[in-house]
């Protein structure tokens, strides 16, 4: 009996190049996967942004895993898990960001709110970015699923360590040289796939960033893009130049091991 397989991919840097486009080769690779597995997307972005890509490219997915796992919906976009950051943690984090004069944006699933003026609006995928005069007061009473904190390259490691010490009830991931992602404690892509994997025999993941490490750790087969930092690559089973080459390798591996028979 053939195994039931779920393939889960990150978006930016993995399935979506330059946070703008899905290449023709990678789209072809997706269609190859759909011959023998279900497909899911796990990203730091919102469900609204996932839908932007899936509708544009006619991609059929089984699960929408948004905000690094803080919000999960099924193929019909019915929410099956939701864990926004607690209000007290939002308030304390806002006080820290204000004191440190850090650039940030916060995501409530509808828009991005903060003091970050995005220099590449084409990467926002129809997600409105709002910069109110006082973003701190504007955010205190909203349901916030994720913060993006944007220190300078030289500050990122230090701030990551400080934040983890100051806020033990939150989860922090470095997802770029100048970005730290913040969600509720226990939220990760890895915890998300554990919530949706009960019906599957084999989990395969694709990623390229610090927020994909838990995804790799909770998968049977994992692929990290060669552009990823070395400390991220070491957690994946295989390294691939891009999504399509990873899928080519996966198809050969599965066929040679007779997992589909």
Short mmCIF file of C-alpha atoms in Angstrom, two decimals, residues 48-161:
data_model
loop_
_atom_site.label_atom_id
_atom_site.label_comp_id
_atom_site.label_asym_id
_atom_site.label_seq_id
_atom_site.Cartn_x
_atom_site.Cartn_y
_atom_site.Cartn_z
CA UNK A 48 -4.20 36.34 3.04
CA UNK A 49 -0.69 36.40 1.55
CA UNK A 50 -0.58 32.63 1.08
CA UNK A 51 -3.86 32.90 -0.82
CA UNK A 52 -2.35 35.63 -2.99
CA UNK A 53 0.23 33.13 -4.27
CA UNK A 54 -2.05 30.09 -4.48
CA UNK A 55 -4.74 31.91 -6.45
CA UNK A 56 -2.27 33.59 -8.75
CA UNK A 57 -0.51 30.32 -9.59
CA UNK A 58 -3.55 27.99 -9.23
CA UNK A 59 -1.91 26.02 -6.44
CA UNK A 60 -4.02 23.59 -4.45
CA UNK A 61 -2.95 23.22 -0.83
CA UNK A 62 -4.17 21.06 2.02
CA UNK A 63 -3.11 23.39 4.83
CA UNK A 64 -2.38 27.08 5.23
CA UNK A 65 0.22 27.43 8.01
CA UNK A 66 0.59 31.16 8.65
CA UNK A 67 2.66 33.29 11.04
CA UNK A 68 5.12 30.42 11.59
CA UNK A 69 2.30 28.22 12.88
CA UNK A 70 0.33 30.71 14.99
CA UNK A 71 -2.64 30.34 12.62
CA UNK A 72 -3.56 27.17 10.71
CA UNK A 73 -6.44 26.67 8.27
CA UNK A 74 -7.50 23.71 6.17
CA UNK A 75 -7.94 23.60 2.41
CA UNK A 76 -11.32 25.38 2.73
CA UNK A 77 -9.68 28.08 4.88
CA UNK A 78 -11.55 26.97 7.98
CA UNK A 79 -9.34 27.87 10.96
CA UNK A 80 -8.25 24.79 12.90
CA UNK A 81 -5.74 26.48 15.23
CA UNK A 82 -5.24 30.07 16.34
CA UNK A 83 -2.73 31.39 18.89
CA UNK A 84 -2.23 35.18 18.81
CA UNK A 85 0.29 36.76 21.16
CA UNK A 86 -1.20 37.45 24.57
CA UNK A 87 -2.16 41.08 25.19
CA UNK A 88 0.22 41.48 28.13
CA UNK A 89 3.10 40.25 25.99
CA UNK A 90 2.12 42.60 23.16
CA UNK A 91 2.14 45.55 25.56
CA UNK A 92 5.48 44.64 27.12
CA UNK A 93 7.10 44.04 23.74
CA UNK A 94 5.79 47.37 22.43
CA UNK A 95 7.32 49.13 25.44
CA UNK A 96 10.66 47.46 24.69
CA UNK A 97 10.52 48.40 21.00
CA UNK A 98 9.68 52.00 21.87
CA UNK A 99 12.47 52.24 24.46
CA UNK A 100 15.03 50.78 22.04
CA UNK A 101 13.68 52.81 19.10
CA UNK A 102 13.54 49.68 16.94
CA UNK A 103 11.92 49.42 13.52
CA UNK A 104 9.11 46.88 13.41
CA UNK A 105 5.81 45.82 11.90
CA UNK A 106 3.07 43.70 13.46
CA UNK A 107 0.65 41.40 11.64
CA UNK A 108 -2.99 40.90 12.57
CA UNK A 109 -3.88 38.90 9.44
CA UNK A 110 -5.34 41.86 7.59
CA UNK A 111 -2.54 44.39 7.44
CA UNK A 112 0.97 45.22 8.63
CA UNK A 113 1.12 47.95 11.26
CA UNK A 114 4.24 49.63 12.63
CA UNK A 115 6.98 52.13 11.85
CA UNK A 116 8.52 50.11 9.02
CA UNK A 117 8.16 51.74 5.61
CA UNK A 118 8.73 48.88 3.17
CA UNK A 119 11.10 49.82 0.36
CA UNK A 120 9.81 47.06 -1.95
CA UNK A 121 6.02 47.33 -2.09
CA UNK A 122 5.90 44.59 -4.73
CA UNK A 123 6.85 42.13 -1.97
CA UNK A 124 3.78 42.94 0.13
CA UNK A 125 1.42 40.76 -1.96
CA UNK A 126 -1.62 43.04 -1.60
CA UNK A 127 -1.04 43.28 2.15
CA UNK A 128 -1.56 46.86 3.23
CA UNK A 129 1.20 48.40 5.37
CA UNK A 130 0.08 51.06 7.85
CA UNK A 131 2.42 53.48 9.65
CA UNK A 132 0.33 55.46 12.17
CA UNK A 133 1.83 58.40 14.08
CA UNK A 134 1.74 56.30 17.25
CA UNK A 135 1.92 52.61 16.29
CA UNK A 136 2.41 51.56 19.92
CA UNK A 137 -1.04 52.72 21.03
CA UNK A 138 -2.60 51.50 17.78
CA UNK A 139 -1.52 47.92 18.46
CA UNK A 140 -2.27 47.47 22.15
CA UNK A 141 -5.78 46.10 21.70
CA UNK A 142 -5.42 44.18 18.44
CA UNK A 143 -5.01 40.44 18.04
CA UNK A 144 -1.42 40.26 16.84
CA UNK A 145 -0.06 36.96 15.55
CA UNK A 146 3.48 38.02 14.74
CA UNK A 147 5.96 40.86 15.03
CA UNK A 148 8.82 41.46 12.62
CA UNK A 149 11.61 43.35 14.42
CA UNK A 150 14.18 44.89 12.10
CA UNK A 151 17.49 45.83 13.76
CA UNK A 152 20.61 46.56 11.78
CA UNK A 153 22.77 43.66 10.62
CA UNK A 154 25.29 44.42 13.36
CA UNK A 155 22.59 44.45 16.07
CA UNK A 156 20.57 41.38 15.14
CA UNK A 157 22.41 38.70 17.13
CA UNK A 158 22.63 40.85 20.26
CA UNK A 159 18.96 41.77 20.13
CA UNK A 160 17.96 38.16 19.52
CA UNK A 161 19.75 37.13 22.71
#
